[in-house]
Coordinates of C-alpha atoms in Angstrom, one line a residue:
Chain A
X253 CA 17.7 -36.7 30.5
X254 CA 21.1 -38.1 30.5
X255 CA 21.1 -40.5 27.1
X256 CA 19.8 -37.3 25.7
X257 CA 22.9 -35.4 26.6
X258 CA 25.4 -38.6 25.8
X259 CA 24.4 -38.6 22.1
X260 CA 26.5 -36.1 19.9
X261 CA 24.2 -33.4 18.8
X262 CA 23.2 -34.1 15.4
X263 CA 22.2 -30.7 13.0
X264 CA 19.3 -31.5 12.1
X265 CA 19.1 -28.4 9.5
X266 CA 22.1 -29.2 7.2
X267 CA 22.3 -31.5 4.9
X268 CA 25.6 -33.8 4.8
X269 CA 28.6 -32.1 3.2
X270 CA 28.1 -34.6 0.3
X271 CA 24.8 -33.5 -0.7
X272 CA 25.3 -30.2 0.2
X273 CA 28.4 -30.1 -2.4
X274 CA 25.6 -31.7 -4.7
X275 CA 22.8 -29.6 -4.5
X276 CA 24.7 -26.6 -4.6
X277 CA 26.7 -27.6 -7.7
X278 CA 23.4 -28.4 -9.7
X279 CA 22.2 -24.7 -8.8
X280 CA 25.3 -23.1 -10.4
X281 CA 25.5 -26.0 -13.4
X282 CA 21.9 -25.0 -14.1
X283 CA 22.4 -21.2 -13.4
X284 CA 25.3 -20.8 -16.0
X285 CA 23.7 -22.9 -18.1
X286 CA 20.9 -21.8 -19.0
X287 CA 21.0 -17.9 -17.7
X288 CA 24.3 -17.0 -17.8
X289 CA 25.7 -19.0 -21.4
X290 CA 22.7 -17.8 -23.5
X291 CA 23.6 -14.2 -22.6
X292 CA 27.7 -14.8 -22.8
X293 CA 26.6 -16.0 -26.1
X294 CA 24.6 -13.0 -27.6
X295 CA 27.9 -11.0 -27.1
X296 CA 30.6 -13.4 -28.4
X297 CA 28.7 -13.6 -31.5
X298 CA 27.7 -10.3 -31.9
X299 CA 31.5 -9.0 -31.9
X300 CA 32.9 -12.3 -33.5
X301 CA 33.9 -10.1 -36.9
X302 CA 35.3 -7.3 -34.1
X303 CA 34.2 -4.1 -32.5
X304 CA 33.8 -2.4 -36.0
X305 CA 31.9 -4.4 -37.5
X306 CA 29.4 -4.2 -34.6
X307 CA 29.0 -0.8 -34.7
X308 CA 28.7 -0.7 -38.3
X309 CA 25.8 -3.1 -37.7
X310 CA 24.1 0.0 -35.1
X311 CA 24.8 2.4 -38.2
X312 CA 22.1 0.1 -40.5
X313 CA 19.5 2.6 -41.4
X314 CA 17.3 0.2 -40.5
X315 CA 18.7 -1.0 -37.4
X316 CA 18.6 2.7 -35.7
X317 CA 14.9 3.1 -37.1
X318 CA 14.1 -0.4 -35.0
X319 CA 15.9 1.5 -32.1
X320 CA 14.2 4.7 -31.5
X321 CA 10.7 2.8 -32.6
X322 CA 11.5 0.2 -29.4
X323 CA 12.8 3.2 -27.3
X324 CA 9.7 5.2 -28.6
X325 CA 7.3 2.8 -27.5
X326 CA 8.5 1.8 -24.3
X327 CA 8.8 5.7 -23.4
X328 CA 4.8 5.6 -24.1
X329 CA 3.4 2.2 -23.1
X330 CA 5.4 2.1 -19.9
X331 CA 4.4 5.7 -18.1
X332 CA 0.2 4.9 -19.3
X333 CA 0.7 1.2 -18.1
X334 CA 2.2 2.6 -14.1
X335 CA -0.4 5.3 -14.2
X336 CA -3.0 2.6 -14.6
X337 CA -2.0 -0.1 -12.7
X338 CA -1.4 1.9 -9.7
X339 CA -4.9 3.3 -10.0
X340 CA -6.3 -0.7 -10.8
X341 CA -4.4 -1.6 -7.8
X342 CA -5.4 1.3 -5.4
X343 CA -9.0 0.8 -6.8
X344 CA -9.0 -3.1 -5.9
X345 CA -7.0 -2.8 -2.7
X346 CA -8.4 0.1 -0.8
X347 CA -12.2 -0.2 -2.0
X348 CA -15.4 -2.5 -2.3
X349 CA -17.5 -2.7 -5.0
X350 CA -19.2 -5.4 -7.1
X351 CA -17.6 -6.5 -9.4
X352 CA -14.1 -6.8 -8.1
X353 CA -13.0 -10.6 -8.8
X354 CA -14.1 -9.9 -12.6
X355 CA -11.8 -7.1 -12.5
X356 CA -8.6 -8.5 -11.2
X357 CA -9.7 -11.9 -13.6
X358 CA -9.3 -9.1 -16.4
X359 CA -6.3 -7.8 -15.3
X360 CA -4.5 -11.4 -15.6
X361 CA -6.1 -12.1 -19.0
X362 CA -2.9 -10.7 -21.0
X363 CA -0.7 -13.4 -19.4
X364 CA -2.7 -15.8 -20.1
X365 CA -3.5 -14.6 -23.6
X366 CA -1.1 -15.8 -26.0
X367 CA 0.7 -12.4 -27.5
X368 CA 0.0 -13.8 -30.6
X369 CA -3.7 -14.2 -29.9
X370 CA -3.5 -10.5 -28.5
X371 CA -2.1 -9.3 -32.0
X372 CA -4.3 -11.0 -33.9
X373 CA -7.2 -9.6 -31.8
X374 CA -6.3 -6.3 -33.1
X375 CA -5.4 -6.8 -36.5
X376 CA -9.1 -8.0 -36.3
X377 CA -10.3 -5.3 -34.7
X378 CA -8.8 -2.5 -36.2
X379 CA -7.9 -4.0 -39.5
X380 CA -8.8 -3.4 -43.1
X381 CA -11.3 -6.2 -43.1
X382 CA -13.8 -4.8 -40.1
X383 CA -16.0 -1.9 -40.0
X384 CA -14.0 0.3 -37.7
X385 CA -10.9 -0.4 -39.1
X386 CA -12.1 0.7 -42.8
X387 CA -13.0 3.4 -41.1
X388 CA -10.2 4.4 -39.4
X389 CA -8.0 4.0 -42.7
X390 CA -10.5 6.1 -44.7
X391 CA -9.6 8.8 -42.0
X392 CA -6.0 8.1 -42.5
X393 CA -5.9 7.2 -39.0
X394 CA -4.5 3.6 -39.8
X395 CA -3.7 1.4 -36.4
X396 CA -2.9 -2.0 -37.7
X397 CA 0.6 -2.2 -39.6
X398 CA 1.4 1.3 -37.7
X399 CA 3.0 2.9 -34.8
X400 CA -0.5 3.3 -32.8
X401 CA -0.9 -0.9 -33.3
X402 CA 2.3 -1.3 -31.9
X403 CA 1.6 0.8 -29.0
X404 CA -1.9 -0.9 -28.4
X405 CA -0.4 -4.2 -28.7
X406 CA 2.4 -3.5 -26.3
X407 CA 0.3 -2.0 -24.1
X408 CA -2.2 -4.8 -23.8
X409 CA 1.0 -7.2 -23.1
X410 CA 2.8 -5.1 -20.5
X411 CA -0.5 -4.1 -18.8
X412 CA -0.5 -6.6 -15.6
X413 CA 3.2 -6.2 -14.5
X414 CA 2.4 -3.3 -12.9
X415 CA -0.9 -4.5 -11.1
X416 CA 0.3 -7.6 -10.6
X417 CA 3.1 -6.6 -8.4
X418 CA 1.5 -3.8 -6.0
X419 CA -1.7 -5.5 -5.3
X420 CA -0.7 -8.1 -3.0
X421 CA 1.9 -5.3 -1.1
X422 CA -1.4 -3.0 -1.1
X423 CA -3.6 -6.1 0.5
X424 CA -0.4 -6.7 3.0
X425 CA -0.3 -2.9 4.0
X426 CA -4.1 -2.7 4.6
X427 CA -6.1 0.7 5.3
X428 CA -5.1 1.3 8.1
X429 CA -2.1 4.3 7.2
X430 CA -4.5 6.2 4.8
X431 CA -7.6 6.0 7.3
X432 CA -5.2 7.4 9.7
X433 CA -4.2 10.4 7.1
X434 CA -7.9 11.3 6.8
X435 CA -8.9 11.4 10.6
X436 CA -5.8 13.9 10.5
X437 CA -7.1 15.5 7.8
X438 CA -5.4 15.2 5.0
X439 CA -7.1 15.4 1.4
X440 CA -7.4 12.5 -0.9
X441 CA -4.4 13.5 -3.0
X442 CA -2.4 14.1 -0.2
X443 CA -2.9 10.9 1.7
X444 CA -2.0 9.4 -1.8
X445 CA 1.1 11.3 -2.7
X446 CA 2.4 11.4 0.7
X447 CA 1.2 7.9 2.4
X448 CA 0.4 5.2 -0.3
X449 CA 3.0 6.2 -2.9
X450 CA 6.1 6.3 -0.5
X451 CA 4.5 2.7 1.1
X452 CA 4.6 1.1 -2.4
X453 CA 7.4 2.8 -4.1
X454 CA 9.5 -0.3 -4.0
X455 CA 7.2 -2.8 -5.7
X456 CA 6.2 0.0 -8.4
X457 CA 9.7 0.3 -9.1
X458 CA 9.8 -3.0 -9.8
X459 CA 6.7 -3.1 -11.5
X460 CA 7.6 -0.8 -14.0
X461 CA 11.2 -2.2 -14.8
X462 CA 9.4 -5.4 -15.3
X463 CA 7.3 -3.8 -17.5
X464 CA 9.8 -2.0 -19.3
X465 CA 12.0 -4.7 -19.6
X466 CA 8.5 -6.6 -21.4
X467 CA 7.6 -3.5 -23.3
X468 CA 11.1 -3.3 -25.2
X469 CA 11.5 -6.9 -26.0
X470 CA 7.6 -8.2 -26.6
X471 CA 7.6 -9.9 -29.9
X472 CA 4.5 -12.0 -30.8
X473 CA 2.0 -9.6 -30.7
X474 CA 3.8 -6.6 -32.1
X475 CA 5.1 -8.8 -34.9
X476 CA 1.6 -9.8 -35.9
X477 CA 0.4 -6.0 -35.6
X478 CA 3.4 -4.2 -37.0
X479 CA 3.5 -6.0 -40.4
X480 CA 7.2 -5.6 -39.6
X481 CA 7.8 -3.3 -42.0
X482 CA 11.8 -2.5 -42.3
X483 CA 12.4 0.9 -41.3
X484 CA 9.0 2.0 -40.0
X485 CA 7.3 -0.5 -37.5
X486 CA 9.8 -2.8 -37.4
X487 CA 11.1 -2.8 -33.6
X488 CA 14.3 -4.3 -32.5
X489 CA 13.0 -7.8 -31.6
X490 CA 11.6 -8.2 -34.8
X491 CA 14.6 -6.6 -36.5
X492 CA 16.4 -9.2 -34.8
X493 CA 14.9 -11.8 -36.5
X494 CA 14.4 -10.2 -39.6
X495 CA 18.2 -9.9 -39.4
X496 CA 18.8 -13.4 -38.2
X497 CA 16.2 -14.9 -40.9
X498 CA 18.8 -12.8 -43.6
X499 CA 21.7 -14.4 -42.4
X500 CA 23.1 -11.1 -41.2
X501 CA 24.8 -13.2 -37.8
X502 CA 26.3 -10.1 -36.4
X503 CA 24.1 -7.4 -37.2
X504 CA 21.2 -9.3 -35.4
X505 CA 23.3 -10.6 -32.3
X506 CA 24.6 -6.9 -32.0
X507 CA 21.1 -5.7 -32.4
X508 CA 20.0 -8.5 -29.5
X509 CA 23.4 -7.7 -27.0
X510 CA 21.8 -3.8 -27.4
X511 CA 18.5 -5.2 -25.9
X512 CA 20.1 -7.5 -23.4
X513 CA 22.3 -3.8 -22.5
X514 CA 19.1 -2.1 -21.5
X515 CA 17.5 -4.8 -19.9
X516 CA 21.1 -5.0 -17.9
X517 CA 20.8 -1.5 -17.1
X518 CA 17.1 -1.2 -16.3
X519 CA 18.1 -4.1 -13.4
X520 CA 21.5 -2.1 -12.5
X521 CA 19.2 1.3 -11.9
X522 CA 16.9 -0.9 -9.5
X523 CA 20.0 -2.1 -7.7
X524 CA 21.6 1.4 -7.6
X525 CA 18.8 3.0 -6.0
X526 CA 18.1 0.1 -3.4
X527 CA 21.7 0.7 -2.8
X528 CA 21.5 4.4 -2.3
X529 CA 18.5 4.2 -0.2
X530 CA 19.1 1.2 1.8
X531 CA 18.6 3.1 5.0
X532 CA 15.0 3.7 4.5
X533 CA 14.5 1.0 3.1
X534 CA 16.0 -0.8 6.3
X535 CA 13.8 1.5 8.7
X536 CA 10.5 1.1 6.6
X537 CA 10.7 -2.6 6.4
X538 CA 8.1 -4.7 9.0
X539 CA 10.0 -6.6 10.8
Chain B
X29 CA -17.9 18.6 23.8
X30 CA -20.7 16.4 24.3
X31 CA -22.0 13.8 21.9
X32 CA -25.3 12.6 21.1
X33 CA -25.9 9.6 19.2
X34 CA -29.5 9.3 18.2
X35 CA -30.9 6.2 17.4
X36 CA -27.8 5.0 14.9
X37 CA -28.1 1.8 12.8
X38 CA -25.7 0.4 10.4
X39 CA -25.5 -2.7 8.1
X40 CA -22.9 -4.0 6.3
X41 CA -24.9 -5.6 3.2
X42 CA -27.4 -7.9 5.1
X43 CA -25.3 -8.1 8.5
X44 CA -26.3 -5.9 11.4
X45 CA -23.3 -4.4 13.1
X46 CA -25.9 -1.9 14.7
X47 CA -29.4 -1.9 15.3
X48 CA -30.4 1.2 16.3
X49 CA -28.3 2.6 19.4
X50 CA -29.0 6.1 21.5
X51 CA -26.3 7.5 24.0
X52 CA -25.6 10.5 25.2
X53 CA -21.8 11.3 26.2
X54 CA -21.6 14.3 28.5
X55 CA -18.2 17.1 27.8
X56 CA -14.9 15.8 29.2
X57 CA -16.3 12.3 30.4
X58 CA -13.8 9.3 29.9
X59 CA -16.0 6.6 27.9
X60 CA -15.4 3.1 27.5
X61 CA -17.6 0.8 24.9
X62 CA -17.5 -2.7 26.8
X63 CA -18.2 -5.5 24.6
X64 CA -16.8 -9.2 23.1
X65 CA -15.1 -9.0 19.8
X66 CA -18.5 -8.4 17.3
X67 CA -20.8 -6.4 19.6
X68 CA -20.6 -3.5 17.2
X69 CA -18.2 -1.0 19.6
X70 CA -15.6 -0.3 16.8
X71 CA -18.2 0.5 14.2
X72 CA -19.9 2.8 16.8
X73 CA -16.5 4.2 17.5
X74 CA -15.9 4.5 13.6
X75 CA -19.3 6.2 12.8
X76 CA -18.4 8.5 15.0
X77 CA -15.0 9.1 13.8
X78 CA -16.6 9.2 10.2
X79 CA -15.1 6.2 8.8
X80 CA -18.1 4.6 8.7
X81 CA -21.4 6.0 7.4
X82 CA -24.9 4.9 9.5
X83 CA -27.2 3.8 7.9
X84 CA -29.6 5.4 9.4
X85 CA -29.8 7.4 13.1
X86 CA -28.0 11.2 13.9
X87 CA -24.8 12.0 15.5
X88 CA -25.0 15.1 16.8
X89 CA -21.3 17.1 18.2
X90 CA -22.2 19.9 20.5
X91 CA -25.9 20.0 19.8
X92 CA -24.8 20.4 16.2
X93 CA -25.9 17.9 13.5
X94 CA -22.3 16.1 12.3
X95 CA -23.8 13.3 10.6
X96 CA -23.4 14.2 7.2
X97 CA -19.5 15.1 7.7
X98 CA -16.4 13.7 6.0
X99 CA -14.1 12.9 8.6
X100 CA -11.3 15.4 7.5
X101 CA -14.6 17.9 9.0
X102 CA -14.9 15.9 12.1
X103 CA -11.6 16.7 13.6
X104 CA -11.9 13.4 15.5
X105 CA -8.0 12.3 16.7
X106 CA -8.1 8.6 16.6
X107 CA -6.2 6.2 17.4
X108 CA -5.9 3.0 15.4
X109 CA -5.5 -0.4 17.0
X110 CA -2.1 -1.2 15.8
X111 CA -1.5 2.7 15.7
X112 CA -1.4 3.3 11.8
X113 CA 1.9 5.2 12.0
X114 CA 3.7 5.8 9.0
X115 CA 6.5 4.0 8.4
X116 CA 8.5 5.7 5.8
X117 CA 8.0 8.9 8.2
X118 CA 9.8 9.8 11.6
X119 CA 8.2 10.4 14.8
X120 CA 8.4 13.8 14.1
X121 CA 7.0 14.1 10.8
X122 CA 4.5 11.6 11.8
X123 CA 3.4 14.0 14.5
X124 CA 3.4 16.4 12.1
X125 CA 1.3 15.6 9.8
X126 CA -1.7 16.5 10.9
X127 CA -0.4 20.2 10.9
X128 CA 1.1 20.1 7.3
X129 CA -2.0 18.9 5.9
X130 CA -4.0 21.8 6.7
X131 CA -5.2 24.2 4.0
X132 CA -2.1 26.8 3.4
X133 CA -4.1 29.6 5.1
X134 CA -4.2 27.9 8.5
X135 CA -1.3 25.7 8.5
X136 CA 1.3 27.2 11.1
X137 CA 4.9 28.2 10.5
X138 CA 7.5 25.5 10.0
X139 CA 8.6 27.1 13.6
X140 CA 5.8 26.9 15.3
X141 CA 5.1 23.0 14.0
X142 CA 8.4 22.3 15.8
X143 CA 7.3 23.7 18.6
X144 CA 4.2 22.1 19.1
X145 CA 5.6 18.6 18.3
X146 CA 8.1 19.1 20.7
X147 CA 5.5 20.0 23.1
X148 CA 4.1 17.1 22.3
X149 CA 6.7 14.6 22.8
X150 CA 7.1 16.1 26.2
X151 CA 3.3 15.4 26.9
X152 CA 3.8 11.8 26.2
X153 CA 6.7 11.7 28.1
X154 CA 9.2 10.8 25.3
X155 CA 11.2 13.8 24.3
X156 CA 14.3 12.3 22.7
X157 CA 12.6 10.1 20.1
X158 CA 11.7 12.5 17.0
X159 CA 13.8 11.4 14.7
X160 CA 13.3 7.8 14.8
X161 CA 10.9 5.4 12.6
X162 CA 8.4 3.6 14.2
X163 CA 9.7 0.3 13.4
X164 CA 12.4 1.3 16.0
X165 CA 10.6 1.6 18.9
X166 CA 8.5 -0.3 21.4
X167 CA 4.9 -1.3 21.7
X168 CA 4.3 1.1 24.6
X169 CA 6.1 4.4 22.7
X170 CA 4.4 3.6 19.5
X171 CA 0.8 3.7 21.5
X172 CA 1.8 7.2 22.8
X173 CA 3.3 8.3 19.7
X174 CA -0.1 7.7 18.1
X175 CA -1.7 9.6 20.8
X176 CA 0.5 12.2 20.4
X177 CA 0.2 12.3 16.5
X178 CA -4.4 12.7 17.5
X179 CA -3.9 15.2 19.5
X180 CA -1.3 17.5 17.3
X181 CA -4.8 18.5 14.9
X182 CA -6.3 19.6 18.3
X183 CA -9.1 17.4 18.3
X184 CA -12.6 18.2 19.1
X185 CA -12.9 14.9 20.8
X186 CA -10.0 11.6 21.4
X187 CA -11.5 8.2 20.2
X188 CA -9.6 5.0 20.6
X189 CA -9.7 1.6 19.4
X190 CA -8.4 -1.0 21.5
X191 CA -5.4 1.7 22.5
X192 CA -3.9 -1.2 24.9
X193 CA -5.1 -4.4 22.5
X194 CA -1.4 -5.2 21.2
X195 CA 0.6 -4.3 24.6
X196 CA 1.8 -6.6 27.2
X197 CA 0.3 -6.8 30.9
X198 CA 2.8 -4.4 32.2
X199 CA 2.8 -2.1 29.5
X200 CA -0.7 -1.8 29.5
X201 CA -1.5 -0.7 33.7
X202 CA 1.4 1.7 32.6
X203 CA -0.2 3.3 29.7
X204 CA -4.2 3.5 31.4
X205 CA -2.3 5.7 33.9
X206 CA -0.7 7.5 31.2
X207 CA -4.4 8.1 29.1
X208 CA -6.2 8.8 31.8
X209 CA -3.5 12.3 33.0
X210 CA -3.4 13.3 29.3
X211 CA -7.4 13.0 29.3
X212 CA -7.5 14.7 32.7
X213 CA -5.0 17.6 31.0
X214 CA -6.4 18.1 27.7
X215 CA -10.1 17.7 29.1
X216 CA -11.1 16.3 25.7
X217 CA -14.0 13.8 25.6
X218 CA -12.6 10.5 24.7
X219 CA -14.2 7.3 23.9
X220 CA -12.0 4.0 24.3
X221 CA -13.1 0.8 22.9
X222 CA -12.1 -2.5 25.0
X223 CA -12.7 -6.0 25.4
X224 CA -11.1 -5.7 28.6
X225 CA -13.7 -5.6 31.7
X226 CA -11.1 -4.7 34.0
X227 CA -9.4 -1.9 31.9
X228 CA -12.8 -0.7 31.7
X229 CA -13.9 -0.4 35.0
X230 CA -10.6 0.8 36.2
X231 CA -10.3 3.5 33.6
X232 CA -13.5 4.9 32.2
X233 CA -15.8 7.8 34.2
X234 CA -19.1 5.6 32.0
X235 CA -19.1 2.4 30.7
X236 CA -21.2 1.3 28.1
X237 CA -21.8 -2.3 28.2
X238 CA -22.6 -4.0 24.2
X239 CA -23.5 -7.0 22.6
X240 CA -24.5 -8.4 19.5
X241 CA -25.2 -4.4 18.0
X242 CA -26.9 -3.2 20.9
X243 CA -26.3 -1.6 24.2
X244 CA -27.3 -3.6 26.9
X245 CA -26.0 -1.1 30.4
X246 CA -24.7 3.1 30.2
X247 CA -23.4 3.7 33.7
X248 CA -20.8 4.3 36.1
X249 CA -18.5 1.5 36.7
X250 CA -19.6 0.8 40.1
X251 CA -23.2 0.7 38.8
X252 CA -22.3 -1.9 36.7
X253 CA -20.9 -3.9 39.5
X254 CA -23.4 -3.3 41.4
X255 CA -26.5 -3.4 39.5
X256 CA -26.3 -5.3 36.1
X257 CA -29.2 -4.9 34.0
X258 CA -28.9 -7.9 32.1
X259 CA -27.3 -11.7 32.7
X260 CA -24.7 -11.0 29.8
X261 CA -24.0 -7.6 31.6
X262 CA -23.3 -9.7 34.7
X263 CA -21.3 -12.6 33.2
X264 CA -19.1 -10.4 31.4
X265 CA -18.4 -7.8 34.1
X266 CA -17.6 -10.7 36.3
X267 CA -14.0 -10.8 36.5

């Protein structure tokens, strides 16, 4: 006992102030840069020529068609892609049936798709060349190089985000809560809007801005699907580059720094209302 | 109200959980299904809470056929091993919820709901607590706030699964006290599923002894002392 208590107590869970200094130092060299100089960057260029001729670059006809088109598309993909991932993810988590492991294989396939691949699978699909697609333009109901392609295509691309994140939270809550709402009588709806919605509001929230945040800036497969076509399916990723690829530097890095914006904002909502209900979230947390 | 089980079986895919089990539960006894972890008590206590469907067999609740019924029909207060409580709710509202989810025409007034929760939390001995979460209180208060949150539907019957499973020694000789005066007040037959022999014994007006899916004794605790019917009846009783 008494050589134990002679030797100086030695931390054993830090590090030496050395390597400390070290390790942290590479974190914020990496951190800024690569996350924080890419973005800086996107803004010094886009108002290099000045504030005015940034927002002259937002007037462009073209650039306010790829605006509402991006905001068009999120405001449809995004609502479908929650409704159905929360019902994939209620379906998978609080049931058995055969089956099941396909499923949730199928709900992974769009990440490991390449976007491109999942673009080109629909030009295929619903293009001029195939049955249903001659079809479809016959009708004048055209999908590929049109809004409903875009949609299609984002919505394929976005569709696991949602899934993705409240399946594991769902498997981690269990049945227990909901079997407990039905011994007390409760109706299917209400056990869901009133037990398993407020127990997985968090991760959907997340879910969704994740998705959101995918839905406005997904480029591969929309580019394939769009055509790109200036003014009507172009969206602002692909007007970025379109911009970019026309040497108009400001116009496209204004264009991108409007993206990066509403991706900033989506994340400063999430904070905002973790902030506002940090109580709650505090008291419904396991501990 | 008296239960009647009648020859009940279930599988799950090729497993037996039950092979076919008959027991009769007289009004207002104190039950306890006996049995090591897999001898099919908390699917019989399930079946007859209707989370579980037999496969084949009756239940019958009061002489009337409640086989066929969906558990919001039942009006079976259970109480969850690790209690279920909701989280994102208070006390209160967790109390409460049983009340508020009835159909508009018999759901009491928003006064009357206060009033019988508070009643409640009197019952269970905890009157101060209704507007905490669950997360902020102890093992013992979340057990009776479970309870509490059964009996607030005014249950035709009280079942339990292992209502003293994730309590400490203490807490637990506390709390069998504690079940056995609200059973002896509300007169409710209740079924209580244990692994415990001694809880059991101590606690239960009939013990049903089960292993492996089947029940191997039905009788007074005493009886079972006294007069095992079986070796695994007698090893396991032997404390």
């Amino acid at each position: 006992m008494s050589d134990i208590a002679l030797t100086p107590p030695v931390p054993v869970t830090t590090e030496a102030p050395l390597i400390r200094a070290l390790l942290i130092g590479v974190a914020l060299i990496f951190v800024a840069l690569f996350l924080f100089a890419p973005l800086v960057t996107v803004f010094v260029e886009a108002l290099r020529q000045g504030w005015v001729a940034a927002i002259d670059a937002l007037r462009l006809p073209d650039a306010q068609a790829a605006i509402r088109m991006t905001l068009t598309i999120a405001a449809i993909a995004v609502p479908i892609n929650a409704a159905f991932g929360i019902a994939a993810a209620w379906a998978i988590t609080k049931f058995d049936f055969p089956g099941k492991a396909f499923l949730i294989t199928l709900i992974d396939l769009p990440f490991s798709v390449s976007p491109v691949v999942a673009g080109l699978m629909l030009v295929l699909l619903f293009g001029a060349n195939s049955t249903l697609g001659g079809w479809l333009i016959a009708n004048d109901m055209p999908i590929v190089f049109a809004f409903p392609g875009i949609v299609l295509a984002t919505l394929f691309v976005t569709f696991p985000f949602v899934a993705r994140e409240l399946i594991p939270v769902m498997i981690e809550q269990g049945r227990a809560e909901e079997e407990a709402a039905l011994t007390l009588g409760a109706s299917g709806w209400r056990i869901f809007f009133t037990v398993t919605l407020p127990n997985i509001r968090w991760a959907l929230l997340y879910g969704v801005l994740l998705c959101n945040a995918r839905a406005m800036g997904e480029f591969g497969a929309v580019a394939v699907v769009s055509g790109k076509i200036r003014g009507e399916t172009a969206t602002m990723p692909t007007m970025v580059e379109m911009f970019y690829n026309e040497y108009l530097a400001v116009a496209a890095f204004t264009l991108a720094a409007v993206l990066a914006m509403l991706a900033l904002l989506t994340l400063l909502l999430k904070s905002l209302l973790e902030w506002r209900h940090a109580d709650l979230l505090a008291a419904t947390r396991r501990h | 109200m008296n239960i009647e089980i009648e020859e009940l079986a279930k599988e799950f895919g090729t497993t037996r959980a039950l092979h076919p089990v008959s027991l009769s539960i007289p009004s207002g006894a104190l039950v306890a299904l006996l049995g090591p972890s897999g001898s099919g008590k908390t699917t019989l206590l399930r079946v007859l809470g209707g989370l579980e469907f037999p496969t084949s067999g009756r239940v019958l609740f009061g002489g009337q056929d409640a086989t066929g019924l969906s558990v919001q029909e039942r009006r079976a207060g259970f109480v969850f091993q690790s209690y279920a409580l909701f989280k994102h709710m208070t006390v209160f509202e967790n109390i409460a919820y049983g009340l508020r989810a009835r159909p508009r025409k018999e759901r009491p007034a928003e006064a009357e709901i206060g009033r019988r929760v508070n009643k409640l939390l009197d019952l269970i001995q905890l009157p101060d607590i209704g507007t905490r979460y669950p997360n902020q209180l102890s093992g013992g208060q979340r057990q009776r706030v479970a309870l509490a949150r059964a009996l607030a539907i005014e249950p035709r019957m009280l079942l339990l699964d292992e209502p003293f499973g994730a309590l400490d020694a203490k807490v637990r000789k506390e709390l069998r006290h504690g079940l056995r005066e609200i059973h002896d007040r509300t007169g409710l037959t209740t079924v209580f599923v244990t692994h415990d022999q001694g809880e059991a014994m101590e606690l239960a007006d009939l013990v049903v002894v089960m292993s492996m899916g089947r029940i191997e004794q039905v009788g007074k605790p005493a009886e079972i002392r006294a007069k095992p019917a079986t070796d695994f009846v007698r090893s396991f009783t032997a404390a």
